[in-house]
CSV table of C-alpha atoms in Angstrom, one decimal:
chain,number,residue,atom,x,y,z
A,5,UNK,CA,19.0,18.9,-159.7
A,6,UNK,CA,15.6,19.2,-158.7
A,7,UNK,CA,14.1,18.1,-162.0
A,8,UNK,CA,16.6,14.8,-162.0
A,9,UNK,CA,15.4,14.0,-158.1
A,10,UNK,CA,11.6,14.2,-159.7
A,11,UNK,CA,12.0,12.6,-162.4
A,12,UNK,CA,14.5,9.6,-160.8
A,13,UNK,CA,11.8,8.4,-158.5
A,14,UNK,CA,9.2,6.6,-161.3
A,15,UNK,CA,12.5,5.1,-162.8
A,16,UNK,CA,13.2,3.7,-159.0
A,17,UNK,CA,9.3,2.6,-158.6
A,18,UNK,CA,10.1,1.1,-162.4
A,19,UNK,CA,13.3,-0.7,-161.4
A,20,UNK,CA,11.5,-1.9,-158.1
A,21,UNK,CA,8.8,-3.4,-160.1
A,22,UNK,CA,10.7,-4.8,-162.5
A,23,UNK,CA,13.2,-6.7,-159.8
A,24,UNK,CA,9.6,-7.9,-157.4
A,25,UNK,CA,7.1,-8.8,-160.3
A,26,UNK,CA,5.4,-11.0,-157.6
A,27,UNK,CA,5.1,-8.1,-155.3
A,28,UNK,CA,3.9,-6.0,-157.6
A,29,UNK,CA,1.2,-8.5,-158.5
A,30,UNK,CA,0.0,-9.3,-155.1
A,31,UNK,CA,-0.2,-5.5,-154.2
A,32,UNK,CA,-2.1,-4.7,-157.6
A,33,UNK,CA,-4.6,-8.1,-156.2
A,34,UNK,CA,-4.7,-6.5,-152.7
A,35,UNK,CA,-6.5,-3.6,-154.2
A,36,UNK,CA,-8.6,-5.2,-156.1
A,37,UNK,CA,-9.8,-7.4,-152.9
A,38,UNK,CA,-9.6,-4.3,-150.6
A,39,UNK,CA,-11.8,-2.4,-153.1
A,40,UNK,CA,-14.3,-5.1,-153.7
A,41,UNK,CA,-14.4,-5.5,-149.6
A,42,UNK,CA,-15.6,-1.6,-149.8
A,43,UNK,CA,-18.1,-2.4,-152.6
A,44,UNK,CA,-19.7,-5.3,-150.0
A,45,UNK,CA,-20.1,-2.8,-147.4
A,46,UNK,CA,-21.9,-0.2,-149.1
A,47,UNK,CA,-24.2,-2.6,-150.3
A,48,UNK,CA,-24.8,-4.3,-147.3
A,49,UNK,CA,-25.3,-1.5,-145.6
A,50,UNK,CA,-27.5,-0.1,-148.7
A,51,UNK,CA,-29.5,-3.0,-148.2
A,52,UNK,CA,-30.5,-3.1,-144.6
A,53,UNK,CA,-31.0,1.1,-145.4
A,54,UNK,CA,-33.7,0.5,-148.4
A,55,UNK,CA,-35.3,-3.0,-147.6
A,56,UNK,CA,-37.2,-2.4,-144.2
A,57,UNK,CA,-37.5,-6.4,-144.4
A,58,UNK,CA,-34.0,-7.2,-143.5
A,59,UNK,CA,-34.2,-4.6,-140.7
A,60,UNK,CA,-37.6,-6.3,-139.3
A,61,UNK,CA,-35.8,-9.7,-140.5
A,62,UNK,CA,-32.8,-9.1,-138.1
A,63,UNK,CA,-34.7,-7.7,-135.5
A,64,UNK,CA,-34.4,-4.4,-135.5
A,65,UNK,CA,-37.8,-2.7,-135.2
A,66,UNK,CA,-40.5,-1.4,-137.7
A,67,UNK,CA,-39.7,2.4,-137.1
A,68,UNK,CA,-37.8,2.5,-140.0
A,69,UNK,CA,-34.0,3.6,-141.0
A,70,UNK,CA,-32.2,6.4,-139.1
A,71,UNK,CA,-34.7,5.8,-136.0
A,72,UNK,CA,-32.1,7.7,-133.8
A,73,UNK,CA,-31.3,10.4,-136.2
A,74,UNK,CA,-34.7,11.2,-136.4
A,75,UNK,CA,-35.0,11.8,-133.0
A,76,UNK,CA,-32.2,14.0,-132.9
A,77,UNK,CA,-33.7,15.9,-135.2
A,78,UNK,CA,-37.0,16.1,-133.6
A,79,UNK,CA,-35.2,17.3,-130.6
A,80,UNK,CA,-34.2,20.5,-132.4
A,81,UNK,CA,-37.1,21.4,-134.0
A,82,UNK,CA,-38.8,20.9,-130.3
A,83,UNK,CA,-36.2,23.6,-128.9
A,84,UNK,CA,-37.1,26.1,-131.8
A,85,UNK,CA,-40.5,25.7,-131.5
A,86,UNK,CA,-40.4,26.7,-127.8
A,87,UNK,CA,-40.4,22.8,-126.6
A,88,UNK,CA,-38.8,21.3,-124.0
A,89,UNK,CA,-37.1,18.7,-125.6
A,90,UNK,CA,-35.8,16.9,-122.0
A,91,UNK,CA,-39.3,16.1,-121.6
A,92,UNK,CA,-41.7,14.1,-123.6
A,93,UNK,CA,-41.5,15.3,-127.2
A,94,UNK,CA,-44.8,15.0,-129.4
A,95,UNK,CA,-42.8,16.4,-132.3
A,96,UNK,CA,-40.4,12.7,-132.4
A,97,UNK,CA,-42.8,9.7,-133.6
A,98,UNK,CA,-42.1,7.9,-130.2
A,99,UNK,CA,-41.9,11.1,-128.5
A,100,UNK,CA,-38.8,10.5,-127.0
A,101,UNK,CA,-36.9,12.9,-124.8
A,102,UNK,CA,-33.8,14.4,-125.5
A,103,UNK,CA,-31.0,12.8,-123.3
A,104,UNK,CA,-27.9,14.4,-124.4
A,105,UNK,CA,-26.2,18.2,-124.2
A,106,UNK,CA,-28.1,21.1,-125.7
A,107,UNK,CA,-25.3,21.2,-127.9
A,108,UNK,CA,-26.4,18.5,-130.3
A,109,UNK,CA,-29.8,21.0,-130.5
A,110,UNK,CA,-27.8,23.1,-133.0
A,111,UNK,CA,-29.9,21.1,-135.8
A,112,UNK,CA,-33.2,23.0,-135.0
A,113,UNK,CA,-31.0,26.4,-135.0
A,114,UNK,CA,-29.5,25.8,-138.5
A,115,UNK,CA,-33.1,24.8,-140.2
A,116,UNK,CA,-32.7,20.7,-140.1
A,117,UNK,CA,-35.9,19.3,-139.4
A,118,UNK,CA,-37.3,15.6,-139.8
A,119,UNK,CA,-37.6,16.3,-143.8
A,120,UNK,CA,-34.4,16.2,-144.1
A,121,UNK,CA,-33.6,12.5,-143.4
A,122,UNK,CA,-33.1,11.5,-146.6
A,123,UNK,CA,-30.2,13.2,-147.3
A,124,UNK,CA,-28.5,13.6,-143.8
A,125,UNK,CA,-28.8,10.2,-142.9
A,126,UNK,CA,-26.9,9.1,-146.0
A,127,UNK,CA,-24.5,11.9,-145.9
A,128,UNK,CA,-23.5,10.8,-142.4
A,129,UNK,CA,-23.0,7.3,-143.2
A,130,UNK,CA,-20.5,8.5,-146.2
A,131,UNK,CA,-18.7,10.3,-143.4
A,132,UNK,CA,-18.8,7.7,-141.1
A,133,UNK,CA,-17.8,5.0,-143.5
A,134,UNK,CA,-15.2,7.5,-144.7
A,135,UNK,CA,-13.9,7.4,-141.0
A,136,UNK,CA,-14.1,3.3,-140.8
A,137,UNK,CA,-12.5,3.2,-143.8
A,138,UNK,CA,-9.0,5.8,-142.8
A,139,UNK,CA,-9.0,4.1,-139.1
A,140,UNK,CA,-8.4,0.4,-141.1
A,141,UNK,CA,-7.2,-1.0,-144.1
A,142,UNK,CA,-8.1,-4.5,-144.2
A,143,UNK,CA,-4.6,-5.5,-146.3
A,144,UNK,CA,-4.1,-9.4,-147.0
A,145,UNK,CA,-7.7,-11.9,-147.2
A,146,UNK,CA,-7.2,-12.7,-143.9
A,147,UNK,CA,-7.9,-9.3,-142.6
A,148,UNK,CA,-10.6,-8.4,-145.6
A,149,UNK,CA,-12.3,-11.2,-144.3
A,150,UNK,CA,-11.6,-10.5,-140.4
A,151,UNK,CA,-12.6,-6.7,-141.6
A,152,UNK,CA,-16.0,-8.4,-143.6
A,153,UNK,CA,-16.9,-10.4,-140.7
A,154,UNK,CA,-17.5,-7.2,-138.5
A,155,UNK,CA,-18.4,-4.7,-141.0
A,156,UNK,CA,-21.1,-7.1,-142.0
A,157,UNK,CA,-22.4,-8.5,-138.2
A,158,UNK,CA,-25.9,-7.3,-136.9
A,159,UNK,CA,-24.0,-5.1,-134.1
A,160,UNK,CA,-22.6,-2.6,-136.9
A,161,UNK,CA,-26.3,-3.1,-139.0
A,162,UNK,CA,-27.7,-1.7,-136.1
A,163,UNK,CA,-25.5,1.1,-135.9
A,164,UNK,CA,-26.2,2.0,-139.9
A,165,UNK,CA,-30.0,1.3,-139.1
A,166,UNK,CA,-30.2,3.4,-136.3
A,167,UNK,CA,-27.6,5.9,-137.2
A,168,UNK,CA,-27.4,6.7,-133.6
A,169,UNK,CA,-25.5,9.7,-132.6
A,170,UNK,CA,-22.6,7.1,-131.8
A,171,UNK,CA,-21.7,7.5,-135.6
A,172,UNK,CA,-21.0,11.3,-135.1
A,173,UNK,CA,-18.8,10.2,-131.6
A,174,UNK,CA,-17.3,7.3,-133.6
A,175,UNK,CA,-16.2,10.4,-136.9
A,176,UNK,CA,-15.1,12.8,-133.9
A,177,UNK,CA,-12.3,9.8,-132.1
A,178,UNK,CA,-11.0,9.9,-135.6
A,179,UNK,CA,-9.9,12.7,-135.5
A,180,UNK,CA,-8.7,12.7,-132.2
A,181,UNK,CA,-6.8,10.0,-132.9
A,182,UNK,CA,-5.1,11.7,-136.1
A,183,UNK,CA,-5.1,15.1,-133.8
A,184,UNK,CA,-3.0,12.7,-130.6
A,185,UNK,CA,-0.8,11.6,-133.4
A,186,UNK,CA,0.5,14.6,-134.9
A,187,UNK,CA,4.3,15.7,-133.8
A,188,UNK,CA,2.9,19.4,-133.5
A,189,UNK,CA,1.7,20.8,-130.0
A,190,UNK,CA,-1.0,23.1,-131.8
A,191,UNK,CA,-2.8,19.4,-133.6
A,192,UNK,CA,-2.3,17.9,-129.6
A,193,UNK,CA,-4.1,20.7,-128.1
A,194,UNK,CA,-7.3,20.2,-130.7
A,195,UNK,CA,-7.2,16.7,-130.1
A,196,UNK,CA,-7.7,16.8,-126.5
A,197,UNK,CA,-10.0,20.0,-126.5
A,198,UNK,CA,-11.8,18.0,-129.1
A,199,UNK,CA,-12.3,14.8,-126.4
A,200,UNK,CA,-13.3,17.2,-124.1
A,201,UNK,CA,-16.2,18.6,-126.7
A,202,UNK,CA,-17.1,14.8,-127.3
A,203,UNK,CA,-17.5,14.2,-123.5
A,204,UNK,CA,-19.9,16.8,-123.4
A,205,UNK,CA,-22.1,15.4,-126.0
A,206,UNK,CA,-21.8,11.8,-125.4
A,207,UNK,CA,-20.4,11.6,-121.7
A,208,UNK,CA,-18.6,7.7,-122.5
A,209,UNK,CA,-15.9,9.6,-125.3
A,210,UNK,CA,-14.0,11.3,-122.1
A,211,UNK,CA,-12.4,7.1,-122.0
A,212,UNK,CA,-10.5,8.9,-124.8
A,213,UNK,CA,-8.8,11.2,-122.4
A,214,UNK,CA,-6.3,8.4,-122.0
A,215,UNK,CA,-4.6,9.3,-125.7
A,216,UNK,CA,-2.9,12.2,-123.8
A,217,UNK,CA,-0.4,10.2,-122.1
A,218,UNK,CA,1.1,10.2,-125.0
A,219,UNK,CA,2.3,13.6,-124.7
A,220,UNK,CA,6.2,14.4,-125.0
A,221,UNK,CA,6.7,15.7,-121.5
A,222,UNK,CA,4.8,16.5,-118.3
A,223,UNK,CA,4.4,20.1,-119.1
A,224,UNK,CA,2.5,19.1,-122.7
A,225,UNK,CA,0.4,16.2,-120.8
A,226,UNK,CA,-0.9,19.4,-118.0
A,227,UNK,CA,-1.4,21.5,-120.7
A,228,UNK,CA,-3.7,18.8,-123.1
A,229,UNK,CA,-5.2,18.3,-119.6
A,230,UNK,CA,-5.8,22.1,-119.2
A,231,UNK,CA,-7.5,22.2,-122.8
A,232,UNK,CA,-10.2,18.7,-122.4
A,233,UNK,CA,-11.1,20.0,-119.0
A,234,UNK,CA,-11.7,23.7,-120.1
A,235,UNK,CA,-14.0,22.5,-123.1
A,236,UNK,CA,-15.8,20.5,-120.1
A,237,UNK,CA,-16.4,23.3,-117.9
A,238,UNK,CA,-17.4,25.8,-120.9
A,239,UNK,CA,-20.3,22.9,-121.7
A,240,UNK,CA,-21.4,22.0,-118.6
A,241,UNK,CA,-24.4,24.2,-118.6
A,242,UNK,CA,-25.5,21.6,-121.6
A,243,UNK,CA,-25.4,18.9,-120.0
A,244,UNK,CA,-27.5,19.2,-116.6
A,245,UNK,CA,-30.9,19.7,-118.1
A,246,UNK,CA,-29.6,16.3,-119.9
A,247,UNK,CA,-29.0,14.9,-116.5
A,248,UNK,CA,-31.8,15.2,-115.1
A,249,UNK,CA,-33.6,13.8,-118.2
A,250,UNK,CA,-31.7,10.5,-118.2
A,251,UNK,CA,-32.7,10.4,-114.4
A,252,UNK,CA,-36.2,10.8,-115.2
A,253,UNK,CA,-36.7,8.9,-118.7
A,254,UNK,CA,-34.0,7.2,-119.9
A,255,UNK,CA,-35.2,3.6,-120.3
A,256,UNK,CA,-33.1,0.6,-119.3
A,257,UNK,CA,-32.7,-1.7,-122.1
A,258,UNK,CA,-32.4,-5.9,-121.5
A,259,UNK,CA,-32.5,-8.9,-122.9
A,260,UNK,CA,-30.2,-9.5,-126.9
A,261,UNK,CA,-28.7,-6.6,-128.0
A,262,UNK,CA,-28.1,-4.9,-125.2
A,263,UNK,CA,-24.3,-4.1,-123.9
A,264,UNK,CA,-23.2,-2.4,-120.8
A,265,UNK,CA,-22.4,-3.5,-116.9
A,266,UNK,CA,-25.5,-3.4,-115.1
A,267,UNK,CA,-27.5,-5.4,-118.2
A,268,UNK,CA,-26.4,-9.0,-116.2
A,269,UNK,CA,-28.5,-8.3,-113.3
A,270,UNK,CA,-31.3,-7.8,-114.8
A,271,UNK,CA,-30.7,-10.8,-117.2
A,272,UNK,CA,-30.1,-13.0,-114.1
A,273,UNK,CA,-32.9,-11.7,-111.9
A,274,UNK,CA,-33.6,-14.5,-109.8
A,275,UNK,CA,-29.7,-14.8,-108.9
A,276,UNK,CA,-28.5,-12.9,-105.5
A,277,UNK,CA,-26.7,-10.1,-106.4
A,278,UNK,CA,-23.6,-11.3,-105.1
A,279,UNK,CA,-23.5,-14.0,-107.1
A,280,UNK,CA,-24.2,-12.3,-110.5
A,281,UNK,CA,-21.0,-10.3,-109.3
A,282,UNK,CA,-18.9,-13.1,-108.5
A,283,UNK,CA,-20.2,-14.4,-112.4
A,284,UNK,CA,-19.1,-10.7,-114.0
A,285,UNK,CA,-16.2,-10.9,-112.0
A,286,UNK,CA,-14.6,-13.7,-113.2
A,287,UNK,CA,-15.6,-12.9,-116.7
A,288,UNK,CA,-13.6,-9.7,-116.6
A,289,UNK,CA,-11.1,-11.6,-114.7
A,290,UNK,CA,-10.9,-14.1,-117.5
A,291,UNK,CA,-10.4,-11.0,-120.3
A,292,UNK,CA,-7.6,-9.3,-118.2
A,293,UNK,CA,-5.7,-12.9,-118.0
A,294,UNK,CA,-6.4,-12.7,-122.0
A,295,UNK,CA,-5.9,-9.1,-122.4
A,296,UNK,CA,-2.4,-8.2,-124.0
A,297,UNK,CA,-0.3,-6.4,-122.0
A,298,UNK,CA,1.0,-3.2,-123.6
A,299,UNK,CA,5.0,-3.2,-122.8
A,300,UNK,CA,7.5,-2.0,-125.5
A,301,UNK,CA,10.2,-2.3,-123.4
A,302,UNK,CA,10.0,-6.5,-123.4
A,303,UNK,CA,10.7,-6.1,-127.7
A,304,UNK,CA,12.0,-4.7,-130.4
A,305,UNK,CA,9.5,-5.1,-133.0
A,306,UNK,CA,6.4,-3.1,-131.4
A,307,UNK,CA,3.5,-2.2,-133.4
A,308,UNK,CA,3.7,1.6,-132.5
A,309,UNK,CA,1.7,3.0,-134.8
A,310,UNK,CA,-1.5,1.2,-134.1
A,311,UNK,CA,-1.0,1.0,-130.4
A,312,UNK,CA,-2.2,4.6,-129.5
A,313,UNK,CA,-5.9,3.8,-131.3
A,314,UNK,CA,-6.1,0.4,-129.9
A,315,UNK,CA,-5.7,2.5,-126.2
A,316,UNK,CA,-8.3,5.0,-127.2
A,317,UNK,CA,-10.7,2.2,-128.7
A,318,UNK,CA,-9.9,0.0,-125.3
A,319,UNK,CA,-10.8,2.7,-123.4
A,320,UNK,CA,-14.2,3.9,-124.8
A,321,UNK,CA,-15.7,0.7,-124.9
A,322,UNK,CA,-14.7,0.8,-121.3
A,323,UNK,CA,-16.1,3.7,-119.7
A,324,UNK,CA,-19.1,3.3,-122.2
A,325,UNK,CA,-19.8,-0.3,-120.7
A,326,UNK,CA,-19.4,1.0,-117.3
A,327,UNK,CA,-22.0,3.9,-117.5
A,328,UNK,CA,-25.1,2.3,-118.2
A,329,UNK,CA,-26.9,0.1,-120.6
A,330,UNK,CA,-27.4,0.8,-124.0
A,331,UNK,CA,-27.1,-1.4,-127.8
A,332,UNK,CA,-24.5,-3.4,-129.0
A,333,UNK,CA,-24.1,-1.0,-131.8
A,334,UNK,CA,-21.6,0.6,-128.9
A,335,UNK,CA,-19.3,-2.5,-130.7
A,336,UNK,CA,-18.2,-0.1,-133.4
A,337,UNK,CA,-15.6,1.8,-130.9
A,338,UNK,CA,-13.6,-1.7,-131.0
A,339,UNK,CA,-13.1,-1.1,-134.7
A,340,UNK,CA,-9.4,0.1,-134.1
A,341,UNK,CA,-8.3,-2.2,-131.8
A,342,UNK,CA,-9.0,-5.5,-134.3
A,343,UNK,CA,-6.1,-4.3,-136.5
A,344,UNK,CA,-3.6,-3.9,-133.7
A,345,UNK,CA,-4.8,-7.4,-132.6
A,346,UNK,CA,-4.2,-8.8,-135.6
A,347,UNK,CA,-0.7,-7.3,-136.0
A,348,UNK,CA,0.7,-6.5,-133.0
A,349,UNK,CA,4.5,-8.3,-132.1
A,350,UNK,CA,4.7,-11.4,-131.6
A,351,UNK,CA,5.7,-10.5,-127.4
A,352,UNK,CA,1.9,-11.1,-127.2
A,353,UNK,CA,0.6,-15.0,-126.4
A,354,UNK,CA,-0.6,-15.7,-129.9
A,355,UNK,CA,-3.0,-18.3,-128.5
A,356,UNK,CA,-4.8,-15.1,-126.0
A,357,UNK,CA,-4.8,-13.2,-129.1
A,358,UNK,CA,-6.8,-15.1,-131.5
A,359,UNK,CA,-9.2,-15.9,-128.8
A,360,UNK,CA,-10.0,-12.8,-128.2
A,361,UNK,CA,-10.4,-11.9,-131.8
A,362,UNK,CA,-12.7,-14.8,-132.3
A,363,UNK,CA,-14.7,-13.2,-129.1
A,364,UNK,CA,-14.8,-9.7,-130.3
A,365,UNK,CA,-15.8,-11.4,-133.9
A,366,UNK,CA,-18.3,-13.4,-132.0
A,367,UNK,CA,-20.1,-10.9,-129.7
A,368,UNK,CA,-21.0,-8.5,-133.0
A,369,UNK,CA,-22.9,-11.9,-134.7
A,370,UNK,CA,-24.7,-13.6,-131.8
A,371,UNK,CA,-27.1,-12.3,-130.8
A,372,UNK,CA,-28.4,-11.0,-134.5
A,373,UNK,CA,-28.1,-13.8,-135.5
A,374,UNK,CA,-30.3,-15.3,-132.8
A,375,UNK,CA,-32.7,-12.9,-133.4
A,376,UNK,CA,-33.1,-13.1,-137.0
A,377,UNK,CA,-33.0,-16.8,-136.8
A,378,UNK,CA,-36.3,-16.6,-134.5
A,379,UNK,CA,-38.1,-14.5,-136.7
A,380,UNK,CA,-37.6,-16.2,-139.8
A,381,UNK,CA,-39.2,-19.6,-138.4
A,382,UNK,CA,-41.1,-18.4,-135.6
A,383,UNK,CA,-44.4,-17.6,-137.4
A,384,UNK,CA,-44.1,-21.5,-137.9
A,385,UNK,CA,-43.8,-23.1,-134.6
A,386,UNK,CA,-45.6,-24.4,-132.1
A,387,UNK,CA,-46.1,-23.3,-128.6
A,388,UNK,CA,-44.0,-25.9,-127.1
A,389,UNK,CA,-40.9,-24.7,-129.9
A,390,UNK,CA,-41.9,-21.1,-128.9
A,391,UNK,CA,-41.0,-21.4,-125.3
A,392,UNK,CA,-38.2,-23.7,-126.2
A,393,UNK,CA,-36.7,-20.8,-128.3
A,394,UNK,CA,-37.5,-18.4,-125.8
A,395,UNK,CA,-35.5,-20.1,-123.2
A,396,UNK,CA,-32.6,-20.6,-125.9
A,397,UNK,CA,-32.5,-16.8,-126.3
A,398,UNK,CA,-32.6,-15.9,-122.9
A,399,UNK,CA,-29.8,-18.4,-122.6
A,400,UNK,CA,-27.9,-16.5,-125.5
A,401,UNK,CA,-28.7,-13.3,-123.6
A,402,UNK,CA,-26.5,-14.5,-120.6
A,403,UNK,CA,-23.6,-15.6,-122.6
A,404,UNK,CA,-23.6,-12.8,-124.4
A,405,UNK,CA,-23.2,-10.5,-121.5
A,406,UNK,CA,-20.3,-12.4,-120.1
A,407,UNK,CA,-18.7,-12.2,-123.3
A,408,UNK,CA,-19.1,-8.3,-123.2
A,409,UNK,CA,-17.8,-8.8,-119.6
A,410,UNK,CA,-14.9,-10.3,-120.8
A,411,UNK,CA,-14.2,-7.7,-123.3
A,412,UNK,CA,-14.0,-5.4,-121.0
A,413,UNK,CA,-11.4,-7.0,-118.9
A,414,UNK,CA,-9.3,-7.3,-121.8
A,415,UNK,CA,-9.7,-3.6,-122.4
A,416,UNK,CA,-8.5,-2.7,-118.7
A,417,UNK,CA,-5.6,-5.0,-119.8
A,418,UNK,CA,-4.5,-3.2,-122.4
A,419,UNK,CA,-5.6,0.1,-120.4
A,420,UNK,CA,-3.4,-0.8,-117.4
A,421,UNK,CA,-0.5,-1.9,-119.5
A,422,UNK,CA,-0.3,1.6,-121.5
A,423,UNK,CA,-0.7,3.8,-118.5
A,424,UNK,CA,2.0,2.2,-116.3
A,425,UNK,CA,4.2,2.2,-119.0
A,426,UNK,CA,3.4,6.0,-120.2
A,427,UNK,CA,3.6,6.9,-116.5
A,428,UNK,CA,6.9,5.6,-115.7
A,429,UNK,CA,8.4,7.9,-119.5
A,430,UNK,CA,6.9,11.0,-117.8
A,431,UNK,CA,8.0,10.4,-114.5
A,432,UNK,CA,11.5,10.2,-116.0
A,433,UNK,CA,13.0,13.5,-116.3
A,434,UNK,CA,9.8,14.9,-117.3
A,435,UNK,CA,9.4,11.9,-119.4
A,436,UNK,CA,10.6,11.5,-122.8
A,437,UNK,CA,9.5,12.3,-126.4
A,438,UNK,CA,7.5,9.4,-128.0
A,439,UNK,CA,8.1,8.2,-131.5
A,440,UNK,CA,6.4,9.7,-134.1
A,441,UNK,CA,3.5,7.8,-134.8
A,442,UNK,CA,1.3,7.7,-138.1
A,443,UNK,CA,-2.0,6.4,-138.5
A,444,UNK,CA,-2.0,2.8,-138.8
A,445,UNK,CA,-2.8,1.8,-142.6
């Protein structure tokens, strides 16, 4: 019997085939185009890696690829050379500080130092391409080319340029979001002590905290409390030397690509501060109005299995835009909540949908684009066109960062919507068990 079962199911797949030749076709074309979509990444990512022009082109600094990495690095070997690496560092070529929980220090301890760039950088992007890659699969040319559109934009350049420490955050809320959506209490528990470990290193990842109201009952969601906070508390003593670093260094980035809540002001510098409120108020008013409203209950046809990283993702980007100002290359985190956009039921204004897609698409091009623009020609203008661009960027600059203000009231939408709703389960009868949810594909 078991042999027949093993042997019945290529004649089904056969039969199948053989009933849906048209099927069969466009699946066999949507690998090709899915596979070819993967080939254009790697090799414009390779690209901006290996030809420092396009980085300098696009505006993204002559210190050359993996400028964060580096840093990191250079952190490390500081602490085993007896360093301080919260304080000025003469080992890192810009002799930055180290900002972030003595955790990430490990490198020094293990024997990575600055030579080894060339291979860790690339090895990291594999992973964290690896991780884009299981989050989202692009399937139809309308999502390859919704996928293409990001994957390709300035926003996630930067982010392989830099390869920032945000990578290693942004391979860590994978798994947390594979960990939140396992049916087994033991792969729960990881993935909240895990969130916990990631709010130590990077403080904005705790936003991910949110995934646990997703737990089966209100015993499990104390418990994955229990585990996230006790990873905290074991690495707090890692993160106050960091504290006080960021308190005494940490610069405060402005003008194009820069994200995060308190950049507006000083874009708008000669505005009273109420009024730049009243301007970032009605921005994030705007997104919530366009923000879809999680609420299974009003269909039938909910898009369950993408909904849980479309939370996670909503609330990241969140709690990183309200810490402090940092890079657009903070973008990446909404990589999982485009898919869920683009499928989610049809309960959700279409119209509020597709313009926020078009926004999200929007805010990871303009201001590269900008940017490069400016220092293609600029060698070739006058002053009069150089002041005239100047103002034209500072213009973008303000757009920009009511578009990011917008964003984020669409996230505390989508945030708001989901923990109502997964509230009111637990509240019930110490709520109920959620569907089993797998990783959306």
């Amino acid at each position: 019997m078991p042999n027949d079962f093993l042997n019945a199911r290529p004649v089904i797949s056969d039969a199948v085939q053989s009933a849906n030749p048209e099927r069969a076709d466009m699946n066999w074309r949507g690998g090709v185009f899915s596979g070819a979509m993967w080939l254009v990444v790697v090799a414009a990512w390779s690209l901006v890696i290996f030809q420092p022009a396009v980085g300098r082109a696009l505006g993204f600094g002559r210190e050359g690829a993996f400028f964060d990495l580096r840093g990191s690095l250079a952190a490390g070997e500081a602490s085993v050379a007896g360093r301080d690496p919260y304080a000025i560092n003469p080992l890192d070529p810009y002799g930055r500080p180290h900002f972030y929980s003595s955790w990430w220090l490990v490198t020094g301890k293990i024997g990575l130092t600055q030579a080894d760039l060339p291979w860790i950088g690339p090895v990291l992007l594999g992973i964290f391409l690896a991780a884009v890659a299981w989050a989202w699969r692009p399937r139809g040319l309308r999502e390859i080319g919704v996928g293409l559109a990001v994957l390709l934009s300035p926003a996630w350049l930067l982010a392989v340029y830099r390869a920032n420490n945000d990578l290693v955050v942004f391979i860590g809320i994978a798994v947390v979001i594979f960990c939140l959506q396992r049916t087994t209490p033991a792969a729960r528990l990881g993935g909240a002590a895990l969130v916990g470990a990631l709010a130590v290193l990077k403080y904005f990842p705790a936003g991910a905290l949110i995934g646990i109201l997703h737990a089966r009952h209100r015993r499990e969601l104390l418990l994955l409390l229990a585990g996230a906070a006790a990873v905290v508390l074991l690495g707090w003593a890692s993160v106050e030397p960091a504290l006080a670093a960021v308190a005494q260094y940490a610069p405060r980035p402005t003008g194009l690509t820069t994200f995060g809540a308190p950049v507006l002001g000083t874009t708008l510098p000669d505005l009273p501060g109420v009024l730049v409120g009243l301007l970032a108020a009605g921005a994030g008013g705007l997104g919530f109005y366009w923000g879809p409203r999680l609420c299974r209950a009003s269909t039938a046809q909910h898009d369950e299995r993408g909904e849980l990283p479309a939370v996670v993702a909503a609330a990241v980007i969140l709690l990183s835009f309200a810490i402090g100002s940092s890079y657009n290359y903070k973008l990446i985190f909404l990589w999982w909540l485009i898919p869920w956009l683009l499928r989610v039921s049809a309960a959700i204004d279409p119209g509020h949908r597709r313009r926020l897609l078009i926004l999200l698409v929007v805010a990871c091009w303009a201001d590269g684009l900008v940017m490069g623009f400016s220092n293609l020609f600029a060698p070739g203008w006058s002053r009069d066109q150089r002041a005239l661009a100047l103002t034209f960027m500072q213009g973008t600059t303000i757009v920009t960062q009511l578009g990011y203000w917008v964003i984020a009231g669409a996230c505390a939408r989508v945030l708001q919507g989901w923990t109502v709703r997964e509230l009111k389960r637990l509240a019930r009868d110490g709520g109920e068990t959620p569907p089993t949810t797998q990783p959306a594909s």
